[in-house]
Amino acid sequence: MIASCEVLEQLYKTVLLGATLESDSHDYVCHLTPAVAGQGSPSTTSAEWSDTHGDQDRRQPSSVRLAPVPTAPVCWTTSSQRSSARETVLLQLTVIQVMLARVFSISIESRSKEKYRDVIKTLLQSAEVDSKLICMFQNSDKLLSHMAAKCLALLLYFQLREKIPLSDSWIAFCQKHLSEYPESDKAVYCLSTLTVVIKEILKDTSSQKTEIIKQLLTPLDTTFEAFYNSVFSQHFERCRDTSKVTSSLMSFLGLLELLTASGVYLQARFACQRVVLLKPSCMLGVMTWPVQAFVKRQLIMLIKKCLLCKAGEDLCRGPVPAFLSPGHPADADTLALADAVLRAVDLGLLKKLSARGRPSCFGGDKVQPRGERICAPDYVILRAVSLVLMKSLEVKFQNCTSANEMKAALRRFMSELLAFLRPHLPPSLHGPCEWLPRVFIEQDDDMLEAAKAALGIYVKLTREHEATERLAPGETWDRHMHENGCNPHCIFLFFLKNVGFDASVLLDFLISSETCFLEYFVRYLKLLQKEWDNFFTICNLFPESLSFEFAASKVMTVLRQSSRERYLCLSFGLSSDAVGELRPGLVSKTCRNAGFQLEFESKTCACSCPELYMGVRN
């Protein structure tokens, strides 16, 4: 065994550097094949490991030739630990993972990569390594279990990339234990392995990702749907071991995000990739389960990402595909999710949901017996619930044509949301619309997504009312929007207040790709040129620090600066008394960004307000 460890250590150093292997592939496979005693049992004693590896040592050839590698000494364990069977298995799994990483790397020379690929193929063909790893990742040793699951996942990904049929034993294992949930407690191993495989697929830069994901999901699609129904239909309060249920839930929610992302980015249309969008009602029921708060956070964050088409954004490179246009099936899926969210709110979801937080301390969330307990609300839940409801309303209204129906829905759902938020907001709000910047003050990207959703709701409702009821600007409709906390002019002014009217901060927002500020701002400007009178009226209702002159001058500063950066330029030319007579507006250039085309036209406002200049520097 000591000889085997020495060979493995030298092999590790060689592969780590990407050096070429000179011996026959079968010789390396003999050293890399993990021996598993008692494969029928999920745990193995130290004596069994030792006996098994003693036999393996006697079988292994000594003809492996590895040139000495000039590297810094690797700090392994002590001599006694190095000779242990457990350390040998961990070293074997490490070498296999490093070798697979070198196969996937683009920086390794082709000769070395081909040899590594041949060794892995030989290992898969001759050693039944997949069955051994399946047995091993059920081991009671957590480190060994984790390493085996990661190694198996990378081997599965290798098979997919090389167009090698997937392991029958692994497919059978997943189908069996996913179908038998919750009676079987081994489903979590399938979920963790699949999560790693799909992450690797999404990170891949090859053009074969769609074919790879199809090969992976084809044998498991039906099983996944049955597992989804089982997970979210169980009665959590009746479960004997709630920790295992919680672990399965967290693993499955992470996998569901990746499955949804693979459907969006890779354009595959399996049922398991759409199950969150098509069957969200039972999943939303988890929000009322007596589970820990982090499970509810994970769930509501998943729904938020699905509504915003941001599932898997940290792994997927490039923007959301352009095929997600109105009328595409994915658009119908998002509408189904939005409808389910609104139905859940109608059934009293927000009344049952708690957003009480626990104190955040440097050493944890526990408070000493004599310590003062100050509980802030769970702002993660507050922000996510608010954004999910706002986005659901926007999606719903984009597919609705009845102004009266939309007006009633807005009043009903926004009153539910504001009632849910009211206990966690300061009592002295300046107006109903101030809830949005108060809730999202620490999360710029979500705040701007919510502001954009409120703007979309306002524009849609205003357009439908003007078309059907011929409301004049400034009539009761604007007051109705204000009472429900969705007036875009109020929200924009509160946003300016929250960033301290700092021109440099606004400029950072304007040029940053981390938020949707530029898209939101272009849409708001398009509305603003039609509603100068409303904007001016609302400015006069704000405190002196938010007067029209002050707000306009600050926006003028940032947008003049941004024009020097070749971005959208807007300038407010103020007269000497700031509320002078309007001189004819000047405008007529086109702004193109993120697929938007905005024609700024000259407009004479009915009320007294400053001169408006809009334009874009090419």
Coordinates of C-alpha atoms in Angstrom, one line a residue:
M1 CA 0.0 0.0 0.0
I2 CA 2.9 2.4 0.7
A3 CA 4.2 1.8 -2.8
S4 CA 0.7 2.5 -4.2
C5 CA 0.5 5.8 -2.2
E6 CA 3.9 6.8 -3.5
V7 CA 2.9 6.2 -7.0
L8 CA -0.4 8.1 -6.5
E9 CA 1.5 11.0 -5.0
Q10 CA 3.9 11.2 -7.9
L11 CA 1.0 10.8 -10.4
Y12 CA -0.9 13.6 -8.6
K13 CA 2.1 15.9 -9.0
T14 CA 2.5 15.0 -12.7
V15 CA -1.1 15.5 -13.6
L16 CA -1.3 18.7 -11.6
L17 CA 1.4 20.2 -13.9
G18 CA -0.3 18.8 -17.0
A19 CA 2.8 16.7 -17.8
T20 CA 2.6 13.7 -20.2
L21 CA 2.1 10.1 -18.9
E22 CA 4.4 7.6 -20.4
S23 CA 3.1 4.2 -19.2
D24 CA 0.2 2.1 -20.5
S25 CA -3.2 3.3 -19.4
H26 CA -4.1 0.0 -17.8
D27 CA -1.1 0.4 -15.4
Y28 CA -2.5 3.7 -14.2
V29 CA -6.0 2.3 -13.9
C30 CA -4.8 -0.4 -11.5
H31 CA -3.6 2.3 -9.1
L32 CA -6.6 4.6 -9.6
T33 CA -9.4 1.9 -9.1
P34 CA -10.8 2.3 -5.6
A35 CA -11.5 -1.0 -3.8
V36 CA -14.7 -1.0 -1.9
A37 CA -15.3 -3.7 0.8
G38 CA -18.9 -4.7 1.5
Q39 CA -20.5 -2.9 -1.4
G40 CA -23.9 -3.8 -0.1
S41 CA -23.4 -1.7 3.0
P42 CA -23.2 2.1 3.1
S43 CA -20.5 2.0 5.7
T44 CA -17.1 0.2 5.9
T45 CA -14.9 -0.4 8.9
S46 CA -11.2 0.5 9.0
A47 CA -10.2 -3.1 9.1
E48 CA -12.2 -3.9 6.0
W49 CA -10.6 -0.9 4.1
S50 CA -7.2 -2.1 5.2
D51 CA -7.7 -5.7 4.1
T52 CA -9.2 -4.7 0.8
H53 CA -6.3 -2.4 0.0
G54 CA -3.8 -4.9 1.1
D55 CA -5.2 -7.2 -1.6
Q56 CA -5.2 -4.4 -4.1
D57 CA -1.6 -3.6 -3.4
R58 CA -0.6 -7.2 -4.2
R59 CA -2.4 -7.0 -7.5
Q60 CA -1.0 -3.7 -8.7
P61 CA 1.8 -3.7 -11.2
S62 CA 5.0 -1.9 -10.4
S63 CA 5.8 -0.9 -14.0
V64 CA 4.3 2.6 -13.9
R65 CA 7.0 5.0 -15.1
L66 CA 6.7 8.5 -13.8
A67 CA 9.5 11.0 -14.4
P68 CA 10.5 13.0 -11.3
V69 CA 8.6 16.2 -11.2
P70 CA 10.4 19.3 -10.0
T71 CA 7.7 20.8 -7.7
A72 CA 7.5 22.2 -4.3
P73 CA 7.0 19.5 -1.7
V74 CA 3.4 18.6 -1.2
C75 CA 2.4 18.6 2.4
W76 CA 0.6 15.2 2.8
T77 CA -0.3 13.6 6.1
T78 CA 2.0 11.6 8.4
S79 CA 3.5 8.3 7.5
S80 CA 0.9 6.3 9.5
Q81 CA -2.0 8.3 7.9
R82 CA -0.5 8.0 4.4
S83 CA -0.5 4.2 4.7
S84 CA -4.1 4.0 5.8
A85 CA -6.7 2.7 3.4
R86 CA -8.9 5.7 3.8
E87 CA -6.2 8.1 2.8
T88 CA -5.4 6.0 -0.2
V89 CA -8.9 6.1 -1.5
L90 CA -9.2 9.8 -1.0
L91 CA -5.9 10.2 -2.9
Q92 CA -7.3 8.1 -5.7
L93 CA -10.4 10.2 -5.9
T94 CA -8.4 13.4 -5.9
V95 CA -6.1 12.2 -8.7
I96 CA -9.2 11.2 -10.8
Q97 CA -10.8 14.6 -10.3
V98 CA -7.6 16.5 -11.2
M99 CA -7.1 14.3 -14.3
L100 CA -10.7 15.1 -15.4
A101 CA -10.1 18.8 -14.8
R102 CA -7.1 18.6 -17.1
V103 CA -9.2 16.9 -19.7
F104 CA -11.7 19.7 -19.6
S105 CA -9.1 22.4 -19.5
I106 CA -8.2 24.4 -22.7
S107 CA -4.7 25.2 -21.5
I108 CA -3.3 21.7 -21.5
E109 CA -1.3 20.5 -24.5
S110 CA -3.2 18.0 -26.7
R111 CA -0.7 15.1 -26.2
S112 CA -1.1 15.2 -22.4
K113 CA -4.8 15.7 -22.7
E114 CA -5.3 12.7 -25.0
K115 CA -3.4 10.5 -22.6
Y116 CA -5.5 11.6 -19.6
R117 CA -8.6 11.0 -21.7
D118 CA -7.5 7.5 -22.6
V119 CA -6.8 6.7 -18.9
I120 CA -10.3 7.8 -17.9
K121 CA -11.9 5.8 -20.7
T122 CA -10.0 2.7 -19.7
L123 CA -11.0 3.3 -16.1
L124 CA -14.7 3.5 -17.0
Q125 CA -14.5 0.4 -19.2
S126 CA -12.5 -2.0 -17.0
A127 CA -13.1 -1.1 -13.4
E128 CA -16.8 -0.7 -12.9
V129 CA -15.8 2.5 -11.1
D130 CA -19.3 4.0 -11.3
S131 CA -20.8 1.2 -9.2
K132 CA -18.0 1.5 -6.7
L133 CA -18.5 5.2 -6.4
I134 CA -22.3 4.8 -6.0
C135 CA -21.6 2.5 -3.0
M136 CA -18.9 4.8 -1.7
F137 CA -20.9 8.0 -1.6
Q138 CA -23.4 6.3 0.7
N139 CA -20.6 5.8 3.2
S140 CA -21.0 7.2 6.7
D141 CA -17.7 9.0 6.3
K142 CA -18.8 12.5 5.1
L143 CA -15.6 13.5 3.4
L144 CA -15.4 10.2 1.6
S145 CA -19.0 10.5 0.6
H146 CA -18.5 14.0 -0.7
M147 CA -15.4 13.2 -2.7
A148 CA -17.0 10.1 -4.2
A149 CA -20.2 12.0 -5.3
K150 CA -18.1 14.8 -6.8
C151 CA -15.9 12.3 -8.6
L152 CA -18.9 10.4 -10.0
A153 CA -20.5 13.6 -11.2
L154 CA -17.3 14.6 -13.1
L155 CA -17.1 11.1 -14.6
L156 CA -20.7 11.4 -15.8
Y157 CA -20.0 14.7 -17.3
F158 CA -17.0 13.2 -19.1
Q159 CA -19.2 10.5 -20.5
L160 CA -21.7 13.1 -21.8
R161 CA -18.9 15.1 -23.4
E162 CA -17.3 12.1 -25.0
K163 CA -20.7 10.8 -26.2
I164 CA -20.3 7.6 -24.1
P165 CA -23.6 6.0 -22.9
L166 CA -24.3 7.0 -19.3
S167 CA -23.8 4.4 -16.6
D168 CA -26.7 2.1 -16.4
S169 CA -26.1 1.5 -12.7
W170 CA -26.3 5.2 -12.0
I171 CA -29.5 5.7 -14.0
A172 CA -31.1 2.8 -12.3
F173 CA -30.0 4.1 -8.9
C174 CA -31.5 7.5 -9.5
Q175 CA -34.8 6.1 -10.9
K176 CA -35.2 3.8 -8.0
H177 CA -34.5 6.2 -5.2
L178 CA -36.2 9.2 -6.7
S179 CA -39.3 7.2 -7.3
E180 CA -39.4 5.7 -3.8
Y181 CA -39.1 9.1 -2.0
P182 CA -39.8 9.7 0.9
E183 CA -39.5 6.0 1.8
S184 CA -36.0 6.0 0.4
D185 CA -33.5 8.4 2.0
K186 CA -30.9 8.0 -0.7
A187 CA -32.5 10.5 -3.1
V188 CA -30.3 13.3 -1.8
Y189 CA -27.2 11.5 -3.3
C190 CA -28.9 11.6 -6.8
L191 CA -29.7 15.3 -6.4
S192 CA -26.2 16.3 -5.3
T193 CA -24.6 14.4 -8.2
L194 CA -27.0 15.8 -10.8
T195 CA -26.4 19.3 -9.4
V196 CA -22.7 19.1 -10.1
V197 CA -23.2 17.6 -13.6
I198 CA -25.7 20.4 -14.7
K199 CA -23.4 23.1 -13.2
E200 CA -20.5 21.7 -15.3
I201 CA -22.8 21.7 -18.4
L202 CA -23.9 25.3 -17.9
K203 CA -20.3 26.5 -17.4
D204 CA -19.1 24.7 -20.5
T205 CA -18.3 26.8 -23.5
S206 CA -18.8 24.2 -26.2
S207 CA -21.6 24.3 -28.7
Q208 CA -22.9 20.9 -27.8
K209 CA -24.5 21.8 -24.5
T210 CA -28.0 21.3 -25.7
E211 CA -27.3 17.8 -26.9
I212 CA -25.5 17.0 -23.7
I213 CA -28.4 18.1 -21.5
K214 CA -30.8 16.1 -23.6
Q215 CA -28.7 13.0 -23.1
L216 CA -28.7 13.6 -19.4
L217 CA -32.4 14.3 -18.8
T218 CA -34.0 11.9 -21.3
P219 CA -33.9 8.9 -19.0
L220 CA -34.9 10.9 -15.9
D221 CA -37.5 13.3 -17.1
T222 CA -40.6 11.3 -15.9
T223 CA -38.9 10.3 -12.7
F224 CA -38.2 14.0 -11.9
E225 CA -41.8 15.0 -12.2
A226 CA -42.9 12.2 -9.9
F227 CA -40.2 13.2 -7.4
Y228 CA -41.4 16.9 -7.6
N229 CA -44.9 15.8 -6.7
S230 CA -43.7 13.7 -3.8
V231 CA -41.5 16.3 -2.3
F232 CA -44.0 19.1 -2.2
S233 CA -47.1 17.0 -1.3
Q234 CA -45.6 15.5 1.9
H235 CA -46.8 16.7 5.4
F236 CA -43.7 18.2 6.9
E237 CA -45.1 18.3 10.5
R238 CA -45.7 14.5 10.4
C239 CA -42.2 13.7 9.3
R240 CA -40.1 11.8 11.8
D241 CA -36.7 13.1 10.7
T242 CA -37.3 16.7 9.6
S243 CA -33.5 17.3 9.1
K244 CA -33.4 14.8 6.2
V245 CA -36.5 16.4 4.7
T246 CA -34.9 19.8 5.0
S247 CA -31.7 18.6 3.4
S248 CA -33.6 17.0 0.5
L249 CA -35.6 20.2 0.0
M250 CA -32.5 22.4 -0.1
S251 CA -30.8 20.1 -2.5
F252 CA -33.9 19.9 -4.7
L253 CA -34.4 23.7 -4.8
G254 CA -30.9 24.2 -5.9
L255 CA -31.3 21.6 -8.6
L256 CA -34.6 23.1 -9.8
E257 CA -32.9 26.4 -10.4
L258 CA -30.3 24.7 -12.6
L259 CA -33.0 22.7 -14.5
T260 CA -34.9 25.9 -15.1
A261 CA -31.8 27.7 -16.2
S262 CA -30.9 24.9 -18.6
G263 CA -34.3 25.1 -20.2
V264 CA -33.9 28.9 -20.7
Y265 CA -30.3 29.0 -21.9
L266 CA -30.1 25.7 -23.8
Q267 CA -33.6 25.8 -25.3
A268 CA -34.4 22.2 -24.3
R269 CA -38.1 21.7 -23.4
F270 CA -38.2 18.8 -21.0
A271 CA -41.0 18.7 -18.4
C272 CA -38.5 18.7 -15.5
Q273 CA -37.1 22.0 -16.8
R274 CA -40.5 23.6 -16.8
V275 CA -42.0 22.0 -13.7
V276 CA -41.4 25.1 -11.5
L277 CA -43.3 27.3 -14.0
L278 CA -46.1 24.8 -14.7
K279 CA -46.7 23.4 -11.3
P280 CA -45.8 26.1 -8.8
S281 CA -48.8 25.9 -6.5
C282 CA -47.7 22.9 -4.5
M283 CA -44.2 24.4 -4.2
L284 CA -45.6 27.7 -2.9
G285 CA -47.3 25.6 -0.1
V286 CA -43.8 25.2 1.5
M287 CA -44.0 28.9 2.5
T288 CA -46.6 27.9 5.1
W289 CA -44.7 24.8 6.4
P290 CA -43.0 25.0 9.8
V291 CA -39.6 24.8 8.2
Q292 CA -36.6 26.9 9.0
A293 CA -36.4 30.4 7.5
F294 CA -33.5 29.6 5.2
V295 CA -35.7 27.1 3.3
K296 CA -38.4 29.7 2.7
R297 CA -35.7 32.2 1.5
Q298 CA -34.3 29.7 -0.9
L299 CA -37.8 29.0 -2.3
I300 CA -38.9 32.6 -2.7
M301 CA -35.5 33.5 -4.3
L302 CA -36.0 30.6 -6.8
I303 CA -39.4 32.0 -7.8
K304 CA -38.0 35.5 -8.0
K305 CA -35.2 34.3 -10.4
C306 CA -37.7 32.5 -12.5
L307 CA -40.0 35.5 -12.9
L308 CA -37.0 37.7 -13.8
C309 CA -35.4 35.1 -16.1
K310 CA -32.3 35.1 -14.0
A311 CA -32.2 31.5 -12.9
G312 CA -28.6 30.2 -13.0
E313 CA -27.2 33.6 -14.0
D314 CA -24.0 33.1 -12.0
L315 CA -23.1 30.0 -14.0
C316 CA -24.5 30.8 -17.5
R317 CA -22.3 33.0 -19.6
G318 CA -23.9 35.6 -21.9
P319 CA -27.3 37.3 -21.8
V320 CA -30.7 35.6 -21.7
P321 CA -31.3 34.2 -25.2
A322 CA -33.2 36.5 -27.6
F323 CA -35.7 33.7 -28.4
L324 CA -37.6 34.7 -25.2
S325 CA -39.8 37.0 -27.1
P326 CA -43.5 37.6 -26.4
G327 CA -45.6 34.6 -27.6
H328 CA -42.8 32.1 -27.0
P329 CA -43.7 29.1 -24.8
A330 CA -41.4 30.4 -22.1
D331 CA -43.5 33.6 -21.9
A332 CA -46.6 31.4 -21.3
D333 CA -44.7 29.5 -18.6
T334 CA -43.9 32.7 -16.8
L335 CA -47.5 33.8 -17.0
A336 CA -48.5 30.5 -15.4
L337 CA -46.1 31.1 -12.5
A338 CA -47.3 34.7 -12.0
D339 CA -50.9 33.4 -11.9
A340 CA -50.0 30.8 -9.3
V341 CA -48.3 33.5 -7.1
L342 CA -51.4 35.7 -7.3
R343 CA -53.7 32.8 -6.5
A344 CA -51.6 31.9 -3.5
V345 CA -51.8 35.6 -2.2
D346 CA -55.6 35.5 -2.8
L347 CA -55.8 32.4 -0.6
G348 CA -54.0 34.2 2.2
L349 CA -50.3 33.3 1.7
L350 CA -49.1 36.7 3.1
K351 CA -51.3 36.4 6.2
K352 CA -49.6 33.1 7.0
L353 CA -46.1 34.1 6.2
S354 CA -43.8 35.4 8.9
A355 CA -41.0 37.8 8.2
R356 CA -39.7 38.0 11.8
G357 CA -35.9 38.0 11.8
R358 CA -33.4 36.8 14.3
P359 CA -30.7 39.0 15.7
S360 CA -27.5 39.1 13.6
C361 CA -24.4 38.9 15.8
F362 CA -20.7 38.5 14.9
G363 CA -20.7 35.1 16.6
G364 CA -24.0 33.9 15.3
D365 CA -27.7 34.5 15.9
K366 CA -27.9 33.4 19.5
V367 CA -28.3 35.9 22.3
Q368 CA -26.9 35.4 25.8
P369 CA -29.6 35.0 28.5
R370 CA -29.0 38.5 30.0
G371 CA -28.4 40.1 26.6
E372 CA -30.8 42.5 24.9
R373 CA -32.7 40.9 22.1
I374 CA -33.3 43.2 19.2
C375 CA -35.0 41.5 16.3
A376 CA -35.1 43.2 12.9
P377 CA -37.4 41.9 10.2
D378 CA -36.1 39.3 7.7
Y379 CA -35.4 41.8 4.9
V380 CA -34.5 38.9 2.5
I381 CA -38.1 37.6 2.8
L382 CA -39.6 41.1 2.6
R383 CA -37.7 42.1 -0.5
A384 CA -38.2 38.8 -2.3
V385 CA -42.0 38.7 -1.5
S386 CA -42.4 42.3 -2.6
L387 CA -40.6 41.8 -5.9
V388 CA -42.3 38.5 -6.7
L389 CA -45.7 40.1 -6.2
M390 CA -44.9 43.2 -8.2
K391 CA -43.4 41.2 -11.0
S392 CA -46.3 38.8 -11.0
L393 CA -48.7 41.7 -11.4
E394 CA -46.7 43.2 -14.2
V395 CA -46.6 39.8 -16.1
K396 CA -50.4 39.3 -15.4
F397 CA -51.3 42.8 -16.7
Q398 CA -49.2 42.5 -19.8
N399 CA -51.6 39.7 -20.8
C400 CA -54.8 41.4 -19.7
T401 CA -56.9 43.9 -21.6
S402 CA -59.7 44.8 -19.2
A403 CA -58.9 48.1 -17.4
N404 CA -61.5 47.5 -14.7
E405 CA -60.1 44.0 -14.0
M406 CA -56.6 45.3 -13.7
K407 CA -57.7 48.2 -11.5
A408 CA -59.4 45.8 -9.1
A409 CA -56.5 43.4 -9.0
L410 CA -54.0 46.2 -8.3
R411 CA -56.1 47.4 -5.4
R412 CA -56.6 43.9 -4.0
F413 CA -53.0 42.7 -4.2
M414 CA -51.2 45.9 -3.3
S415 CA -53.4 46.2 -0.2
E416 CA -52.3 42.7 0.8
L417 CA -48.7 43.5 0.2
L418 CA -48.8 46.9 2.1
A419 CA -50.6 45.2 5.0
F420 CA -47.8 42.5 5.1
L421 CA -45.1 45.2 5.0
R422 CA -46.7 47.7 7.4
P423 CA -45.5 46.1 10.7
H424 CA -41.9 46.2 9.5
L425 CA -41.9 49.8 8.1
P426 CA -41.4 53.1 10.0
P427 CA -44.8 54.6 11.0
S428 CA -43.8 58.0 9.5
L429 CA -43.7 57.3 5.8
H430 CA -44.0 60.4 3.6
G431 CA -46.4 58.6 1.3
P432 CA -47.7 55.1 0.2
C433 CA -45.0 54.9 -2.5
E434 CA -42.1 55.2 0.0
W435 CA -42.5 51.5 0.9
L436 CA -40.4 50.5 -2.1
P437 CA -37.2 52.3 -1.4
R438 CA -37.6 51.5 2.4
V439 CA -37.8 47.8 1.7
F440 CA -35.1 47.6 -1.0
I441 CA -32.7 50.2 0.5
E442 CA -29.8 47.6 0.8
Q443 CA -30.4 45.8 -2.5
D444 CA -30.0 48.1 -5.5
D445 CA -30.6 45.5 -8.2
D446 CA -33.9 44.3 -6.7
M447 CA -35.0 47.9 -6.0
L448 CA -34.6 48.8 -9.6
E449 CA -36.4 45.6 -10.8
A450 CA -39.3 46.5 -8.5
A451 CA -39.3 50.1 -9.7
K452 CA -39.3 48.9 -13.3
A453 CA -42.2 46.6 -12.5
A454 CA -44.1 49.4 -10.9
L455 CA -43.4 51.5 -14.0
G456 CA -44.7 48.8 -16.3
I457 CA -47.9 48.4 -14.3
Y458 CA -48.5 52.2 -14.4
V459 CA -47.9 52.4 -18.1
K460 CA -50.1 49.5 -18.9
L461 CA -53.0 50.6 -16.8
T462 CA -52.7 54.2 -17.9
R463 CA -52.8 53.2 -21.6
E464 CA -55.8 50.9 -21.1
H465 CA -57.7 53.6 -19.2
E466 CA -56.9 56.3 -21.8
A467 CA -58.1 53.9 -24.5
T468 CA -61.4 52.9 -22.8
E469 CA -62.4 55.7 -20.5
R470 CA -60.7 58.7 -22.0
L471 CA -59.4 59.9 -18.7
A472 CA -57.6 63.2 -18.9
P473 CA -54.1 63.5 -17.4
G474 CA -54.1 64.2 -13.7
E475 CA -57.6 62.8 -12.9
T476 CA -58.5 60.2 -10.3
W477 CA -56.5 57.5 -11.9
D478 CA -53.2 59.0 -10.8
R479 CA -54.4 59.3 -7.3
H480 CA -55.5 55.6 -7.4
M481 CA -52.0 54.6 -8.5
H482 CA -50.5 56.7 -5.7
E483 CA -52.7 55.2 -3.0
N484 CA -51.6 51.7 -4.1
G485 CA -47.9 52.6 -3.9
C486 CA -47.2 52.4 -7.6
N487 CA -46.7 56.0 -8.8
P488 CA -43.5 55.9 -10.8
H489 CA -42.8 59.6 -10.2
C490 CA -42.9 59.2 -6.5
I491 CA -40.7 56.1 -6.7
F492 CA -38.2 57.9 -8.9
L493 CA -37.9 60.9 -6.5
F494 CA -37.5 58.6 -3.5
F495 CA -34.8 56.7 -5.4
L496 CA -33.0 60.0 -5.9
K497 CA -33.3 60.8 -2.2
N498 CA -31.9 57.4 -1.2
V499 CA -28.8 57.9 -3.3
G500 CA -28.3 61.3 -1.7
F501 CA -28.7 63.1 -5.1
D502 CA -25.1 62.1 -5.6
A503 CA -24.3 62.6 -9.3
S504 CA -21.4 60.2 -9.2
V505 CA -23.6 57.4 -7.7
L506 CA -26.2 58.0 -10.4
L507 CA -23.5 57.8 -13.0
D508 CA -22.3 54.5 -11.6
F509 CA -25.8 53.2 -11.9
L510 CA -26.1 54.4 -15.4
I511 CA -23.0 52.7 -16.7
S512 CA -23.2 49.6 -14.6
S513 CA -24.3 46.2 -16.0
E514 CA -25.2 44.9 -12.6
T515 CA -28.6 46.5 -12.4
C516 CA -31.4 47.3 -14.9
F517 CA -31.1 51.1 -14.2
L518 CA -30.4 52.1 -17.8
E519 CA -33.3 50.1 -19.1
Y520 CA -35.6 51.5 -16.3
F521 CA -34.3 55.0 -16.9
V522 CA -35.0 55.0 -20.6
R523 CA -38.5 53.7 -20.0
Y524 CA -39.1 56.4 -17.3
L525 CA -37.9 59.2 -19.6
K526 CA -40.3 58.0 -22.3
L527 CA -43.1 58.3 -19.7
L528 CA -41.8 61.6 -18.4
Q529 CA -42.1 63.5 -21.6
K530 CA -45.8 62.8 -21.6
E531 CA -46.3 63.5 -17.9
W532 CA -44.4 66.6 -17.1
D533 CA -47.4 68.1 -15.4
N534 CA -47.8 65.1 -13.1
F535 CA -44.1 65.1 -12.3
F536 CA -44.2 68.8 -11.4
T537 CA -47.2 68.4 -9.2
I538 CA -45.7 65.5 -7.3
C539 CA -42.4 67.4 -6.8
N540 CA -44.4 70.2 -5.2
L541 CA -45.9 67.8 -2.7
F542 CA -42.5 66.6 -1.5
P543 CA -40.4 68.4 1.2
E544 CA -38.2 71.3 0.2
S545 CA -35.2 69.0 -0.1
L546 CA -37.1 67.2 -2.9
S547 CA -38.3 70.3 -4.8
F548 CA -38.5 70.2 -8.5
E549 CA -35.5 72.6 -8.9
F550 CA -33.3 70.5 -6.6
A551 CA -34.2 67.1 -8.2
A552 CA -33.9 68.4 -11.8
S553 CA -30.5 70.1 -11.1
K554 CA -29.1 66.9 -9.7
V555 CA -30.3 64.8 -12.6
M556 CA -28.9 67.4 -15.0
T557 CA -25.5 67.0 -13.4
V558 CA -25.3 63.2 -13.7
L559 CA -26.6 63.1 -17.2
R560 CA -24.3 65.8 -18.5
Q561 CA -21.4 63.7 -17.1
S562 CA -22.8 60.6 -18.6
S563 CA -22.8 62.2 -22.1
R564 CA -19.1 62.6 -21.8
E565 CA -19.0 58.8 -21.3
R566 CA -21.0 58.3 -24.5
Y567 CA -24.2 57.3 -22.7
L568 CA -27.7 58.7 -22.6
C569 CA -27.7 62.5 -22.1
L570 CA -30.6 64.4 -20.6
S571 CA -30.3 68.0 -19.4
F572 CA -32.8 70.1 -17.6
G573 CA -32.2 73.8 -18.4
L574 CA -33.4 75.8 -15.5
S575 CA -34.6 79.4 -15.9
S576 CA -33.4 82.0 -13.4
D577 CA -36.5 81.7 -11.1
A578 CA -36.6 77.9 -11.7
V579 CA -40.4 78.1 -12.4
G580 CA -40.4 80.2 -15.4
E581 CA -42.3 80.2 -18.6
L582 CA -41.6 77.2 -20.8
R583 CA -39.6 77.9 -23.9
P584 CA -40.3 75.4 -26.8
G585 CA -38.7 72.1 -26.1
L586 CA -36.0 70.7 -28.3
V587 CA -35.7 67.1 -29.0
S588 CA -35.3 64.6 -31.6
K589 CA -32.8 61.9 -31.5
T590 CA -33.0 58.2 -31.0
C591 CA -31.8 56.1 -28.0
R592 CA -31.1 52.5 -28.6
N593 CA -30.2 50.3 -25.7
A594 CA -31.1 46.8 -24.7
G595 CA -33.4 46.5 -27.7
F596 CA -35.3 49.7 -27.0
Q597 CA -35.9 52.4 -29.5
L598 CA -37.1 55.6 -27.9
E599 CA -38.1 58.6 -30.0
F600 CA -37.9 61.8 -28.0
E601 CA -40.3 64.4 -29.5
S602 CA -40.6 68.0 -28.6
K603 CA -43.4 68.7 -26.3
T604 CA -44.9 71.8 -24.8
C605 CA -46.2 71.2 -21.2
A606 CA -49.4 72.7 -20.1
C607 CA -48.0 73.7 -16.8
S608 CA -45.1 76.0 -16.0
C609 CA -41.9 74.0 -15.9
P610 CA -38.3 74.2 -17.0
E611 CA -37.1 73.7 -20.5
L612 CA -36.4 70.1 -21.5
Y613 CA -33.5 68.9 -23.6
M614 CA -33.1 65.3 -24.5
G615 CA -30.6 63.7 -26.8
V616 CA -28.1 61.0 -27.3
R617 CA -24.5 61.4 -28.4
N618 CA -23.6 58.8 -31.0

